[in-house]
Short mmCIF file of C-alpha atoms and ligand atoms in Angstrom, two decimals:
data_model
loop_
_atom_site.label_atom_id
_atom_site.label_comp_id
_atom_site.label_asym_id
_atom_site.label_seq_id
_atom_site.Cartn_x
_atom_site.Cartn_y
_atom_site.Cartn_z
CA LEU A 1 61.30 -1.25 21.63
CA ARG A 2 60.88 -3.66 23.98
CA PHE A 3 61.07 -2.02 27.58
CA ALA A 4 61.15 -3.66 31.33
CA VAL A 5 60.11 -1.83 34.22
CA LEU A 6 60.88 -2.24 37.77
CA ALA A 7 57.63 -0.92 40.04
CA GLY A 8 56.92 -0.87 43.25
CA GLY A 9 53.57 0.79 44.78
CA THR A 10 52.45 4.23 44.55
CA GLY A 11 54.94 6.08 43.36
CA SER A 12 55.30 3.74 40.22
CA ALA A 13 51.79 3.37 39.25
CA LYS A 14 52.10 6.87 37.92
CA LEU A 15 55.07 6.09 36.05
CA LEU A 16 53.07 3.16 34.45
CA ARG A 17 49.93 4.71 33.99
CA GLY A 18 52.26 7.26 31.92
CA LEU A 19 53.57 4.50 30.03
CA LYS A 20 50.92 2.38 29.14
CA ALA A 21 49.72 5.81 27.54
CA VAL A 22 52.62 6.29 25.50
CA ALA A 23 54.85 3.14 25.05
CA GLY A 24 51.41 0.52 24.96
CA GLU A 25 53.46 -2.72 25.43
CA PHE A 26 56.23 -3.21 28.08
CA THR A 27 56.85 -5.84 31.09
CA VAL A 28 56.38 -5.30 34.50
CA ILE A 29 59.20 -6.93 36.74
CA SER A 30 57.06 -6.32 40.45
CA ASN A 31 58.59 -6.42 43.91
CA VAL A 32 56.82 -8.99 46.12
CA GLY A 33 58.65 -7.73 49.57
CA ASP A 34 54.73 -6.18 50.62
CA ASN A 35 52.98 -9.62 50.17
CA PHE A 36 51.37 -11.19 53.31
CA TRP A 37 48.83 -13.07 54.48
CA ARG A 38 45.77 -11.14 56.15
CA HIS A 39 42.65 -12.81 56.69
CA GLY A 40 43.76 -16.14 55.30
CA LEU A 41 44.55 -14.33 51.96
CA PHE A 42 47.73 -14.28 49.90
CA VAL A 43 47.79 -10.26 49.25
CA ALA A 44 50.01 -8.61 46.98
CA PRO A 45 49.72 -5.01 47.22
CA ASP A 46 52.21 -4.50 44.72
CA LEU A 47 51.67 -6.36 42.29
CA ASP A 48 48.16 -6.06 42.06
CA THR A 49 48.60 -1.80 41.95
CA ALA A 50 50.50 -2.45 39.10
CA VAL A 51 47.59 -4.84 37.06
CA TYR A 52 44.75 -2.73 38.36
CA THR A 53 46.65 0.24 36.94
CA LEU A 54 47.53 -1.33 33.65
CA ALA A 55 43.52 -2.49 33.83
CA GLY A 56 42.18 0.66 34.39
CA LEU A 57 40.75 0.47 37.34
CA GLU A 58 42.86 1.53 40.05
CA ASP A 59 42.07 4.36 42.31
CA SER A 60 44.88 6.82 41.56
CA LEU A 61 43.78 9.43 44.19
CA ARG A 62 44.70 6.56 47.09
CA GLY A 63 47.18 4.87 44.89
CA TRP A 64 46.02 1.45 45.79
CA GLY A 65 42.88 -0.46 45.61
CA LEU A 66 40.25 -0.52 42.80
CA ARG A 67 38.43 2.74 42.34
CA GLY A 68 34.81 3.15 43.79
CA ASP A 69 35.46 -0.03 45.96
CA THR A 70 33.31 -0.65 49.38
CA PHE A 71 34.40 -2.15 52.52
CA ASN A 72 31.47 -3.83 53.78
CA ALA A 73 33.26 -7.11 54.17
CA LEU A 74 36.21 -5.98 56.37
CA GLY A 75 33.67 -3.71 58.69
CA GLN A 76 32.18 -7.67 58.92
CA LEU A 77 35.32 -8.55 59.39
CA ALA A 78 35.53 -5.81 62.75
CA ARG A 79 32.03 -6.16 64.19
CA MET A 80 33.52 -10.19 64.30
CA GLY A 81 36.18 -8.99 66.51
CA GLU A 82 38.94 -9.03 64.10
CA GLU A 83 41.85 -6.18 63.55
CA THR A 84 40.71 -4.71 60.77
CA TRP A 85 43.97 -2.33 60.24
CA PHE A 86 44.75 -3.73 56.10
CA ASN A 87 42.00 -1.77 54.00
CA LEU A 88 41.06 -4.44 51.59
CA GLY A 89 37.63 -3.25 49.67
CA ASP A 90 35.29 -5.44 48.73
CA ARG A 91 35.92 -5.96 45.03
CA ASP A 92 39.66 -6.48 45.68
CA LEU A 93 38.91 -8.90 48.04
CA ALA A 94 38.02 -11.05 45.42
CA THR A 95 41.23 -11.03 43.45
CA HIS A 96 43.05 -11.95 47.15
CA ILE A 97 40.33 -14.94 47.03
CA PHE A 98 41.17 -16.16 43.22
CA ARG A 99 45.24 -15.97 44.41
CA THR A 100 44.80 -17.43 47.17
CA GLU A 101 43.09 -20.56 45.50
CA GLN A 102 45.40 -20.71 42.80
CA LEU A 103 47.95 -20.94 45.20
CA ALA A 104 46.08 -24.01 47.26
CA ARG A 105 45.80 -25.76 43.78
CA GLY A 106 49.31 -25.52 43.36
CA ARG A 107 50.13 -22.68 40.56
CA ARG A 108 52.97 -20.12 41.13
CA LEU A 109 52.56 -16.29 42.07
CA ALA A 110 53.99 -15.56 38.19
CA GLU A 111 51.11 -17.96 36.68
CA ILE A 112 48.37 -16.52 38.78
CA THR A 113 49.29 -13.10 37.86
CA SER A 114 49.15 -13.89 34.35
CA MET A 115 46.05 -15.01 34.62
CA ILE A 116 44.92 -12.44 36.73
CA CYS A 117 45.75 -9.94 33.74
CA GLU A 118 44.67 -11.92 31.09
CA ARG A 119 41.42 -11.92 32.55
CA LEU A 120 41.51 -8.14 33.46
CA GLY A 121 42.12 -7.42 30.22
CA VAL A 122 45.35 -6.00 30.74
CA LYS A 123 47.67 -5.86 27.89
CA GLN A 124 50.91 -5.13 29.29
CA ARG A 125 52.54 -7.81 30.74
CA VAL A 126 53.41 -8.02 35.00
CA ILE A 127 55.61 -10.64 36.31
CA PRO A 128 56.67 -11.06 40.50
CA CYS A 129 60.68 -11.25 40.41
CA THR A 130 60.35 -14.09 42.59
CA ASP A 131 57.87 -16.68 43.08
CA ASP A 132 59.35 -17.67 46.35
CA ARG A 133 59.07 -15.98 49.96
CA LEU A 134 60.69 -12.66 49.72
CA GLU A 135 59.42 -10.08 52.98
CA THR A 136 60.91 -7.08 53.69
CA TYR A 137 61.18 -7.07 57.12
CA VAL A 138 61.89 -3.97 59.17
CA THR A 139 63.67 -3.59 62.84
CA THR A 140 62.38 -0.83 64.97
CA SER A 141 63.27 0.02 68.17
CA THR A 142 60.70 -2.32 69.67
CA GLY A 143 61.32 -5.36 67.09
CA PRO A 144 61.49 -6.61 63.69
CA MET A 145 58.00 -6.16 62.00
CA HIS A 146 56.80 -7.13 58.47
CA LEU A 147 56.63 -3.80 56.34
CA GLN A 148 52.83 -3.56 56.18
CA GLU A 149 52.61 -4.10 60.09
CA PHE A 150 55.32 -0.91 60.15
CA TRP A 151 53.58 1.16 57.10
CA VAL A 152 49.95 0.56 57.75
CA LYS A 153 49.38 -0.49 61.49
CA ASN A 154 51.99 1.14 63.22
CA ARG A 155 51.37 3.88 60.54
CA GLY A 156 55.34 4.09 60.03
CA GLU A 157 55.72 5.72 63.19
CA PRO A 158 58.40 3.28 64.99
CA ASP A 159 62.03 4.58 64.60
CA VAL A 160 64.14 2.06 62.11
CA ILE A 161 67.26 0.61 62.98
CA GLY A 162 67.31 -1.44 59.92
CA VAL A 163 65.84 -3.23 56.59
CA GLU A 164 66.17 -7.05 56.07
CA TYR A 165 65.11 -8.85 53.13
CA ARG A 166 63.39 -12.50 54.27
CA GLY A 167 64.16 -15.28 52.31
CA GLU A 168 66.69 -13.34 49.86
CA ASP A 169 69.08 -16.31 50.07
CA GLY A 170 66.84 -18.64 48.70
CA ALA A 171 64.28 -17.05 46.13
CA LYS A 172 64.97 -18.12 42.49
CA PRO A 173 64.47 -15.16 40.33
CA VAL A 174 61.16 -16.33 37.73
CA ARG A 175 62.53 -16.95 34.58
CA ALA A 176 60.37 -14.55 32.42
CA ALA A 177 61.86 -12.06 34.08
CA VAL A 178 65.03 -12.91 33.55
CA GLU A 179 64.50 -12.88 30.13
CA ALA A 180 62.78 -9.91 30.04
CA LEU A 181 65.41 -8.07 31.54
CA GLU A 182 67.88 -9.71 29.56
CA VAL A 183 66.51 -8.93 25.89
CA ALA A 184 64.98 -5.44 27.00
CA ASP A 185 66.23 -2.63 24.83
CA ARG A 186 65.30 -0.71 27.88
CA ILE A 187 65.23 -1.18 31.83
CA VAL A 188 63.46 1.20 33.66
CA PHE A 189 63.56 1.98 37.57
CA CYS A 190 60.38 3.38 38.53
CA PRO A 191 60.46 6.66 41.02
CA ALA A 192 60.01 4.08 43.53
CA ASN A 193 60.83 3.73 47.50
CA PRO A 194 64.11 2.43 46.98
CA VAL A 195 64.87 0.31 49.87
CA THR A 196 61.26 -1.37 50.63
CA SER A 197 60.09 -1.61 46.56
CA ILE A 198 63.33 -1.69 44.25
CA LEU A 199 66.22 -3.00 46.62
CA PRO A 200 63.80 -6.23 47.54
CA ILE A 201 63.42 -7.15 43.70
CA LEU A 202 67.48 -6.57 43.01
CA ALA A 203 68.04 -9.04 46.47
CA VAL A 204 66.58 -12.09 44.15
CA ASN A 205 69.58 -13.77 43.14
CA GLY A 206 70.19 -13.64 39.36
CA ILE A 207 68.07 -10.30 38.99
CA ARG A 208 71.20 -8.24 39.30
CA GLN A 209 73.07 -10.29 36.79
CA ALA A 210 70.74 -10.49 34.66
CA ILE A 211 70.11 -6.39 34.32
CA GLY A 212 74.00 -6.12 34.15
CA ARG A 213 73.75 -8.74 31.12
CA SER A 214 71.34 -6.75 29.26
CA ARG A 215 72.56 -4.27 26.42
CA GLY A 216 69.71 -2.19 26.93
CA ARG A 217 70.21 0.90 28.22
CA LYS A 218 69.29 1.75 32.04
CA VAL A 219 67.37 4.66 33.06
CA ALA A 220 66.21 5.24 36.42
CA VAL A 221 63.64 7.78 37.96
CA SER A 222 64.27 9.35 41.17
CA PRO A 223 61.77 9.01 43.53
CA MET A 224 63.27 12.60 45.74
CA VAL A 225 62.46 15.68 44.87
CA GLY A 226 64.43 18.90 46.80
CA ARG A 227 65.90 17.11 50.34
CA GLY A 228 63.65 14.62 50.30
CA PRO A 229 60.89 11.85 49.01
CA VAL A 230 58.10 13.12 47.59
CA SER A 231 55.51 10.65 49.45
CA GLY A 232 55.80 7.71 52.19
CA PRO A 233 59.14 6.52 54.37
CA ALA A 234 61.85 6.18 51.76
CA GLY A 235 63.52 8.94 53.64
CA LYS A 236 63.35 7.05 57.06
CA MET A 237 64.47 3.89 55.46
CA MET A 238 67.32 5.43 53.74
CA ARG A 239 68.52 6.81 56.71
CA ALA A 240 68.19 2.85 58.73
CA ILE A 241 70.24 1.74 56.07
CA GLY A 242 72.94 4.58 56.70
CA VAL A 243 72.48 6.64 53.74
CA GLU A 244 70.96 10.06 52.63
CA ALA A 245 67.62 10.41 51.47
CA ASN A 246 68.49 11.99 48.13
CA SER A 247 68.67 11.71 44.68
CA LEU A 248 72.76 11.24 44.99
CA ALA A 249 72.23 8.47 47.39
CA VAL A 250 69.62 6.82 45.29
CA SER A 251 71.87 6.72 42.36
CA ARG A 252 74.58 5.44 44.79
CA LEU A 253 72.36 2.41 45.80
CA TYR A 254 71.29 1.69 41.87
CA GLY A 255 75.34 2.07 41.20
CA ARG A 256 76.55 0.92 38.16
CA LEU A 257 72.91 -0.79 37.40
CA VAL A 258 71.47 2.31 35.88
CA ASP A 259 73.23 3.88 32.94
CA CYS A 260 71.21 7.27 33.54
CA MET A 261 69.36 8.91 36.77
CA ILE A 262 66.51 11.19 35.73
CA VAL A 263 66.32 13.80 38.65
CA ASP A 264 64.40 16.87 39.50
CA PRO A 265 65.92 20.43 38.37
CA ALA A 266 65.13 21.23 42.09
CA ASP A 267 68.43 19.14 42.52
CA SER A 268 70.76 20.25 40.31
CA GLN A 269 73.83 19.89 42.51
CA ASP A 270 72.88 16.18 43.05
CA ALA A 271 72.89 16.02 39.34
CA LYS A 272 76.52 16.99 38.88
CA VAL A 273 77.61 14.93 41.46
CA ILE A 274 76.11 11.97 40.21
CA GLU A 275 77.65 12.74 36.40
CA ARG A 276 81.09 13.07 38.31
CA GLU A 277 80.84 9.55 39.92
CA GLY A 278 79.78 8.08 36.08
CA ILE A 279 76.25 8.12 35.76
CA GLU A 280 74.44 10.69 33.42
CA ALA A 281 72.30 12.90 35.29
CA VAL A 282 68.97 14.39 33.43
CA GLU A 283 67.55 17.04 34.48
CA SER A 284 63.69 17.41 34.20
CA PRO A 285 60.37 17.84 36.52
CA ILE A 286 59.84 14.33 37.86
CA LEU A 287 57.19 15.71 39.83
CA MET A 288 53.52 13.59 38.46
CA ARG A 289 50.95 15.43 39.54
CA ASN A 290 48.29 14.56 36.32
CA LEU A 291 48.12 12.12 33.61
CA GLY A 292 50.25 15.26 31.71
CA ASP A 293 53.03 14.89 33.98
CA GLU A 294 52.80 11.24 33.64
CA ALA A 295 53.06 10.76 30.09
CA ARG A 296 55.75 13.46 29.36
CA LEU A 297 57.74 12.01 32.32
CA ALA A 298 57.00 8.01 30.84
CA ARG A 299 58.26 10.03 27.21
CA GLU A 300 61.43 11.51 29.12
CA VAL A 301 62.29 7.64 30.48
CA MET A 302 62.04 6.17 26.88
CA THR A 303 64.10 8.68 25.38
CA ALA A 304 66.60 10.04 27.78
P1 GDP B 401 54.88 2.24 47.45
O1 GDP B 401 55.25 0.82 47.49
O2 GDP B 401 53.52 2.74 48.31
O3 GDP B 401 55.90 2.54 48.63
O4 GDP B 401 55.52 2.94 46.45
P2 GDP B 401 56.83 2.77 45.75
O5 GDP B 401 57.85 2.49 45.68
O6 GDP B 401 56.53 2.45 43.85
O7 GDP B 401 56.79 4.71 46.20
C1 GDP B 401 56.70 5.60 46.56
C2 GDP B 401 57.93 6.36 46.52
O8 GDP B 401 57.56 6.96 45.04
C3 GDP B 401 57.91 7.49 47.19
O9 GDP B 401 59.77 7.22 47.74
C4 GDP B 401 57.82 8.46 46.71
O10 GDP B 401 58.87 9.50 46.95
C5 GDP B 401 58.06 8.39 45.06
N1 GDP B 401 56.98 8.95 44.66
C6 GDP B 401 55.17 9.30 44.56
N2 GDP B 401 55.13 9.95 44.03
C7 GDP B 401 55.76 10.45 43.23
C8 GDP B 401 56.29 11.22 41.67
O11 GDP B 401 55.08 12.25 41.45
N3 GDP B 401 57.24 11.87 41.27
C9 GDP B 401 58.60 10.59 41.50
N4 GDP B 401 59.69 11.51 40.92
N5 GDP B 401 58.50 9.86 42.87
C10 GDP B 401 56.82 10.01 43.32
#
């Protein structure tokens, strides 16, 4: 069976680890909205989280970066008076140096990502949804700022009024991503921040249509348990775009793109309404605390 998996960062990484354990081969289509330039380097946090996780090199406690990495280069940059609010580990920097150099040579992000996958021994394909510029900007009461500036530099504190995907009109999908979606027997929406991880992927012209054309079954895992997100700013982001922060609202955001949504038993009320609105709702524990949880949910996603 061919699986195509839409993924963001930390929440998605847990399910990817489970899928790696039980499914083996699949194609990840990654968000790029959190990519940005830092210290002269092009950084792609969600892509790297997927690649490191599938390579078995991830720091699973933090949810980003490489296990056992050190931060000496960043310390030296701070000593030189640079702002170092975005953590980049010493070994992690090698990825950004490699990617930036390949970009300078004229290679595209998708090609560079597959080179990184190959060199790190990743068996699955990881494809950015677009090679073009697409950046998630958060409108706050003090003005617009890049997602990383909002979440990392300002620790997610500013009030959020809106969210925009800069470049969405011109961003073309990576052809391999469209093909993977079209031929997939199953398309999986990872538990991810809907506003900053999944919607930016869907904002790329042609991605929604490819999912719509696919005859495969489309299964989403809710990132919400109880009355809010498991972690991160998804609640604030959902409210900023005018919806509530619960599984029902997530299912409405994905709408007819998904056939089935896996929600936590704590949200059986939501599940009933989701069903009534025409999307199958499967109740199953969706909190992933360890590899056992991750593998069990991955199996559920493959069979639901
Ligand atoms: P980000 O780029 O780090 O924000 O990563 P994602 O968008 O992939 O993941 C963040 C989302 O994953 C948040 O909305 C969390 O609520 C959700 N999440 C984190 N851990 C879990 C989990 O164990 N289970 C489920 N269902 N969702 C989770």
